[in-house]
């Protein structure tokens, strides 16, 4: 009744599991095209002031999201829950390495803050914080961390992986560090292992998006994630639109429950996830075993089917000439293997990687090796090891 976009999309019938399952999935392009038609004309006054946020995600498809103060409040509530679940010491120092849009942090010296900032500082006294832009070189980041001596480190998962690898090469231990925290990217088991090996600490993970807020937080007793069901209805669906059982992998479809300014009903966020069994921790919240990344991080086979493209990096590590890599699917038959390397790979090494692609992706793709000086991050500071350029 109050959102023009839904007047033709939804009916006034009874809401049941069966009728809910028939509601059409909302695509990102539809949100872009709908514009103000997705904005409510009757937002409850008790939901507070209206604000605007912008996101391009990792798809480079910009969205403007209209939010209420209530929905922003829930974002902070779940951020605070994450802190409390993991028992962090608020009196300690925390370090953050991410894109500094204020441009106030220097390239290598960063900047210092008096507190951790919201939401923690709204409720508790805290120790100081330090911020460095993620575009600094990993070795510059390590030197900065050694100077700052933080107890906690928050950064994108891909950056934590690069940092841990650099620390192992340089022998930088960071004895003050108690915990690392992943942000905004798929957290691989390999990254957890590298951080553990480099610094002797664990990583905690979370799953969030600008247009939704926090969707899942890592269980304090296990490595899997708990869906934050008080704030979001999260479905994991197969290609036929059916709910995936525990152990299954499917696309993530979400409905934020509190943003009445711009309702996103059954919004396909573009990620894949694996559903987990009920957790013995007693929290009772649904479980995601892991997040498998964006739809564009899935390889498209000639048959039209998709397969997630997390690739084992053990063979890559054995080729010491490789500094950085990225795979880009250019067509249904071709993969471009981009390499920052200390030297060109031998024919035998290139053959090994070609075979690795065929084994992992389930198809003998033609692999073309391209040597570059640098593989740049996205504007958000994220780094993707695989991208499919096949139309979604």
GROMACS .gro file of N, CA and C in nm, residues 266-357:
model
  276
  266UNK      N    1   1.287  -1.032  -0.038
  266UNK     CA    2   1.350  -1.145  -0.110
  266UNK      C    3   1.452  -1.094  -0.211
  267UNK      N    4   1.547  -1.019  -0.159
  267UNK     CA    5   1.652  -0.955  -0.240
  267UNK      C    6   1.769  -1.051  -0.258
  268UNK      N    7   1.802  -1.079  -0.383
  268UNK     CA    8   1.916  -1.167  -0.413
  268UNK      C    9   2.044  -1.083  -0.407
  269UNK      N   10   2.119  -1.104  -0.302
  269UNK     CA   11   2.233  -1.015  -0.275
  269UNK      C   12   2.353  -1.047  -0.361
  270UNK      N   13   2.353  -1.166  -0.424
  270UNK     CA   14   2.461  -1.200  -0.516
  270UNK      C   15   2.568  -1.289  -0.457
  271UNK      N   16   2.542  -1.348  -0.339
  271UNK     CA   17   2.638  -1.437  -0.275
  271UNK      C   18   2.590  -1.581  -0.277
  272UNK      N   19   2.683  -1.672  -0.260
  272UNK     CA   20   2.652  -1.812  -0.234
  272UNK      C   21   2.690  -1.844  -0.091
  273UNK      N   22   2.620  -1.940  -0.031
  273UNK     CA   23   2.653  -1.981   0.105
  273UNK      C   24   2.622  -2.129   0.122
  274UNK      N   25   2.687  -2.189   0.221
  274UNK     CA   26   2.661  -2.328   0.258
  274UNK      C   27   2.587  -2.331   0.391
  275UNK      N   28   2.476  -2.404   0.395
  275UNK     CA   29   2.393  -2.413   0.514
  275UNK      C   30   2.452  -2.517   0.610
  276UNK      N   31   2.450  -2.485   0.740
  276UNK     CA   32   2.504  -2.576   0.840
  276UNK      C   33   2.396  -2.639   0.927
  277UNK      N   34   2.436  -2.742   1.001
  277UNK     CA   35   2.349  -2.805   1.099
  277UNK      C   36   2.331  -2.712   1.219
  278UNK      N   37   2.232  -2.743   1.302
  278UNK     CA   38   2.209  -2.665   1.424
  278UNK      C   39   2.335  -2.665   1.510
  279UNK      N   40   2.362  -2.551   1.573
  279UNK     CA   41   2.485  -2.534   1.650
  279UNK      C   42   2.463  -2.581   1.795
  280UNK      N   43   2.559  -2.654   1.852
  280UNK     CA   44   2.546  -2.699   1.991
  280UNK      C   45   2.567  -2.588   2.094
  281UNK      N   46   2.599  -2.465   2.049
  281UNK     CA   47   2.627  -2.357   2.146
  281UNK      C   48   2.503  -2.312   2.221
  282UNK      N   49   2.384  -2.346   2.169
  282UNK     CA   50   2.260  -2.313   2.239
  282UNK      C   51   2.196  -2.182   2.200
  283UNK      N   52   2.254  -2.108   2.107
  283UNK     CA   53   2.197  -1.978   2.070
  283UNK      C   54   2.069  -1.991   1.989
  284UNK      N   55   2.053  -2.103   1.920
  284UNK     CA   56   1.930  -2.127   1.847
  284UNK      C   57   1.917  -2.054   1.716
  285UNK      N   58   2.019  -1.981   1.674
  285UNK     CA   59   2.014  -1.907   1.547
  285UNK      C   60   2.059  -1.995   1.432
  286UNK      N   61   2.002  -1.977   1.312
  286UNK     CA   62   2.041  -2.058   1.197
  286UNK      C   63   2.191  -2.048   1.168
  287UNK      N   64   2.245  -2.152   1.105
  287UNK     CA   65   2.389  -2.161   1.084
  287UNK      C   66   2.423  -2.158   0.935
  288UNK      N   67   2.524  -2.078   0.901
  288UNK     CA   68   2.588  -2.083   0.770
  288UNK      C   69   2.730  -2.137   0.793
  289UNK      N   70   2.761  -2.249   0.731
  289UNK     CA   71   2.894  -2.307   0.747
  289UNK      C   72   3.000  -2.214   0.692
  290UNK      N   73   2.971  -2.153   0.578
  290UNK     CA   74   3.065  -2.060   0.517
  290UNK      C   75   2.995  -1.979   0.410
  291UNK      N   76   3.051  -1.862   0.382
  291UNK     CA   77   3.009  -1.778   0.271
  291UNK      C   78   3.105  -1.806   0.156
  292UNK      N   79   3.049  -1.830   0.038
  292UNK     CA   80   3.130  -1.871  -0.075
  292UNK      C   81   3.154  -1.761  -0.177
  293UNK      N   82   3.110  -1.641  -0.147
  293UNK     CA   83   3.145  -1.531  -0.236
  293UNK      C   84   3.035  -1.491  -0.332
  294UNK      N   85   3.069  -1.391  -0.413
  294UNK     CA   86   2.973  -1.331  -0.504
  294UNK      C   87   2.941  -1.423  -0.622
  295UNK      N   88   2.824  -1.400  -0.682
  295UNK     CA   89   2.787  -1.475  -0.802
  295UNK      C   90   2.894  -1.459  -0.910
  296UNK      N   91   2.954  -1.340  -0.919
  296UNK     CA   92   3.055  -1.321  -1.022
  296UNK      C   93   3.186  -1.389  -0.986
  297UNK      N   94   3.193  -1.446  -0.864
  297UNK     CA   95   3.308  -1.526  -0.825
  297UNK      C   96   3.283  -1.673  -0.851
  298UNK      N   97   3.183  -1.704  -0.934
  298UNK     CA   98   3.154  -1.842  -0.972
  298UNK      C   99   3.189  -1.861  -1.119
  299UNK      N  100   3.259  -1.969  -1.149
  299UNK     CA  101   3.295  -1.998  -1.287
  299UNK      C  102   3.172  -2.052  -1.359
  300UNK      N  103   3.151  -2.008  -1.483
  300UNK     CA  104   3.038  -2.054  -1.565
  300UNK      C  105   3.089  -2.159  -1.663
  301UNK      N  106   3.038  -2.279  -1.654
  301UNK     CA  107   3.080  -2.388  -1.743
  301UNK      C  108   3.008  -2.378  -1.877
  302UNK      N  109   3.062  -2.440  -1.981
  302UNK     CA  110   2.996  -2.434  -2.113
  302UNK      C  111   2.852  -2.484  -2.110
  303UNK      N  112   2.820  -2.572  -2.015
  303UNK     CA  113   2.683  -2.623  -2.002
  303UNK      C  114   2.587  -2.517  -1.950
  304UNK      N  115   2.641  -2.406  -1.897
  304UNK     CA  116   2.560  -2.302  -1.836
  304UNK      C  117   2.552  -2.313  -1.685
  305UNK      N  118   2.596  -2.425  -1.629
  305UNK     CA  119   2.597  -2.440  -1.483
  305UNK      C  120   2.711  -2.359  -1.424
  306UNK      N  121   2.700  -2.334  -1.294
  306UNK     CA  122   2.800  -2.253  -1.224
  306UNK      C  123   2.865  -2.336  -1.114
  307UNK      N  124   2.990  -2.305  -1.089
  307UNK     CA  125   3.065  -2.372  -0.984
  307UNK      C  126   3.147  -2.266  -0.911
  308UNK      N  127   3.144  -2.276  -0.776
  308UNK     CA  128   3.220  -2.176  -0.702
  308UNK      C  129   3.368  -2.192  -0.729
  309UNK      N  130   3.438  -2.078  -0.735
  309UNK     CA  131   3.574  -2.076  -0.788
  309UNK      C  132   3.682  -2.058  -0.683
  310UNK      N  133   3.659  -2.101  -0.558
  310UNK     CA  134   3.769  -2.102  -0.463
  310UNK      C  135   3.870  -2.207  -0.507
  311UNK      N  136   3.991  -2.165  -0.531
  311UNK     CA  137   4.092  -2.256  -0.586
  311UNK      C  138   4.199  -2.285  -0.482
  312UNK      N  139   4.240  -2.411  -0.474
  312UNK     CA  140   4.346  -2.446  -0.380
  312UNK      C  141   4.474  -2.372  -0.417
  313UNK      N  142   4.534  -2.309  -0.317
  313UNK     CA  143   4.652  -2.228  -0.347
  313UNK      C  144   4.783  -2.299  -0.311
  314UNK      N  145   4.776  -2.422  -0.263
  314UNK     CA  146   4.899  -2.494  -0.231
  314UNK      C  147   4.996  -2.501  -0.349
  315UNK      N  148   4.949  -2.539  -0.470
  315UNK     CA  149   5.042  -2.541  -0.583
  315UNK      C  150   5.098  -2.403  -0.616
  316UNK      N  151   5.019  -2.299  -0.590
  316UNK     CA  152   5.066  -2.163  -0.617
  316UNK      C  153   5.179  -2.124  -0.521
  317UNK      N  154   5.166  -2.164  -0.395
  317UNK     CA  155   5.269  -2.131  -0.297
  317UNK      C  156   5.402  -2.199  -0.328
  318UNK      N  157   5.393  -2.317  -0.390
  318UNK     CA  158   5.515  -2.391  -0.422
  318UNK      C  159   5.594  -2.326  -0.535
  319UNK      N  160   5.527  -2.241  -0.612
  319UNK     CA  161   5.596  -2.166  -0.717
  319UNK      C  162   5.636  -2.032  -0.657
  320UNK      N  163   5.756  -2.024  -0.607
  320UNK     CA  164   5.799  -1.907  -0.528
  320UNK      C  165   5.808  -1.780  -0.611
  321UNK      N  166   5.805  -1.791  -0.742
  321UNK     CA  167   5.812  -1.672  -0.827
  321UNK      C  168   5.683  -1.592  -0.821
  322UNK      N  169   5.572  -1.653  -0.780
  322UNK     CA  170   5.442  -1.586  -0.781
  322UNK      C  171   5.429  -1.494  -0.661
  323UNK      N  172   5.403  -1.366  -0.688
  323UNK     CA  173   5.381  -1.267  -0.583
  323UNK      C  174   5.231  -1.247  -0.559
  324UNK      N  175   5.154  -1.243  -0.666
  324UNK     CA  176   5.010  -1.220  -0.659
  324UNK      C  177   4.946  -1.277  -0.784
  325UNK      N  178   4.820  -1.319  -0.772
  325UNK     CA  179   4.752  -1.375  -0.889
  325UNK      C  180   4.605  -1.337  -0.889
  326UNK      N  181   4.545  -1.346  -1.005
  326UNK     CA  182   4.401  -1.328  -1.020
  326UNK      C  183   4.357  -1.401  -1.146
  327UNK      N  184   4.247  -1.476  -1.136
  327UNK     CA  185   4.191  -1.546  -1.252
  327UNK      C  186   4.067  -1.473  -1.299
  328UNK      N  187   4.057  -1.452  -1.430
  328UNK     CA  188   3.942  -1.382  -1.489
  328UNK      C  189   3.885  -1.470  -1.600
  329UNK      N  190   3.757  -1.507  -1.587
  329UNK     CA  191   3.694  -1.585  -1.693
  329UNK      C  192   3.649  -1.489  -1.803
  330UNK      N  193   3.709  -1.504  -1.920
  330UNK     CA  194   3.681  -1.415  -2.032
  330UNK      C  195   3.568  -1.468  -2.121
  331UNK      N  196   3.552  -1.600  -2.127
  331UNK     CA  197   3.448  -1.661  -2.209
  331UNK      C  198   3.417  -1.799  -2.152
  332UNK      N  199   3.328  -1.872  -2.216
  332UNK     CA  200   3.293  -2.006  -2.169
  332UNK      C  201   3.406  -2.106  -2.189
  333UNK      N  202   3.511  -2.066  -2.258
  333UNK     CA  203   3.622  -2.157  -2.283
  333UNK      C  204   3.758  -2.103  -2.240
  334UNK      N  205   3.764  -1.976  -2.198
  334UNK     CA  206   3.895  -1.916  -2.172
  334UNK      C  207   3.904  -1.855  -2.032
  335UNK      N  208   4.014  -1.884  -1.964
  335UNK     CA  209   4.049  -1.824  -1.835
  335UNK      C  210   4.179  -1.745  -1.853
  336UNK      N  211   4.177  -1.620  -1.808
  336UNK     CA  212   4.299  -1.540  -1.808
  336UNK      C  213   4.362  -1.548  -1.670
  337UNK      N  214   4.485  -1.594  -1.664
  337UNK     CA  215   4.558  -1.610  -1.537
  337UNK      C  216   4.655  -1.493  -1.525
  338UNK      N  217   4.617  -1.392  -1.445
  338UNK     CA  218   4.702  -1.274  -1.428
  338UNK      C  219   4.801  -1.297  -1.315
  339UNK      N  220   4.926  -1.263  -1.341
  339UNK     CA  221   5.032  -1.290  -1.244
  339UNK      C  222   5.122  -1.169  -1.223
  340UNK      N  223   5.146  -1.137  -1.096
  340UNK     CA  224   5.259  -1.053  -1.060
  340UNK      C  225   5.367  -1.151  -1.016
  341UNK      N  226   5.477  -1.156  -1.089
  341UNK     CA  227   5.577  -1.260  -1.065
  341UNK      C  228   5.718  -1.203  -1.066
  342UNK      N  229   5.804  -1.270  -0.991
  342UNK     CA  230   5.945  -1.229  -0.986
  342UNK      C  231   6.018  -1.264  -1.114
  343UNK      N  232   5.962  -1.359  -1.187
  343UNK     CA  233   6.017  -1.400  -1.317
  343UNK      C  234   5.904  -1.469  -1.395
  344UNK      N  235   5.915  -1.480  -1.527
  344UNK     CA  236   5.816  -1.557  -1.602
  344UNK      C  237   5.819  -1.703  -1.557
  345UNK      N  238   5.703  -1.766  -1.549
  345UNK     CA  239   5.698  -1.906  -1.510
  345UNK      C  240   5.753  -1.995  -1.622
  346UNK      N  241   5.804  -2.108  -1.583
  346UNK     CA  242   5.850  -2.205  -1.682
  346UNK      C  243   5.730  -2.272  -1.748
  347UNK      N  244   5.752  -2.340  -1.857
  347UNK     CA  245   5.645  -2.410  -1.925
  347UNK      C  246   5.584  -2.516  -1.833
  348UNK      N  247   5.669  -2.582  -1.756
  348UNK     CA  248   5.621  -2.684  -1.663
  348UNK      C  249   5.531  -2.623  -1.555
  349UNK      N  250   5.570  -2.506  -1.504
  349UNK     CA  251   5.490  -2.439  -1.402
  349UNK      C  252   5.356  -2.393  -1.457
  350UNK      N  253   5.355  -2.338  -1.578
  350UNK     CA  254   5.230  -2.296  -1.639
  350UNK      C  255   5.140  -2.417  -1.665
  351UNK      N  256   5.198  -2.529  -1.704
  351UNK     CA  257   5.120  -2.651  -1.727
  351UNK      C  258   5.056  -2.698  -1.596
  352UNK      N  259   5.132  -2.690  -1.486
  352UNK     CA  260   5.079  -2.729  -1.355
  352UNK      C  261   4.957  -2.645  -1.318
  353UNK      N  262   4.965  -2.514  -1.342
  353UNK     CA  263   4.853  -2.425  -1.308
  353UNK      C  264   4.734  -2.448  -1.402
  354UNK      N  265   4.762  -2.477  -1.528
  354UNK     CA  266   4.654  -2.507  -1.623
  354UNK      C  267   4.579  -2.631  -1.579
  355UNK      N  268   4.651  -2.732  -1.533
  355UNK     CA  269   4.588  -2.855  -1.484
  355UNK      C  270   4.509  -2.829  -1.357
  356UNK      N  271   4.561  -2.741  -1.272
  356UNK     CA  272   4.492  -2.705  -1.148
  356UNK      C  273   4.356  -2.642  -1.179
  357UNK      N  274   4.353  -2.552  -1.277
  357UNK     CA  275   4.228  -2.488  -1.318
  357UNK      C  276   4.128  -2.592  -1.369
   0.00000   0.00000   0.00000
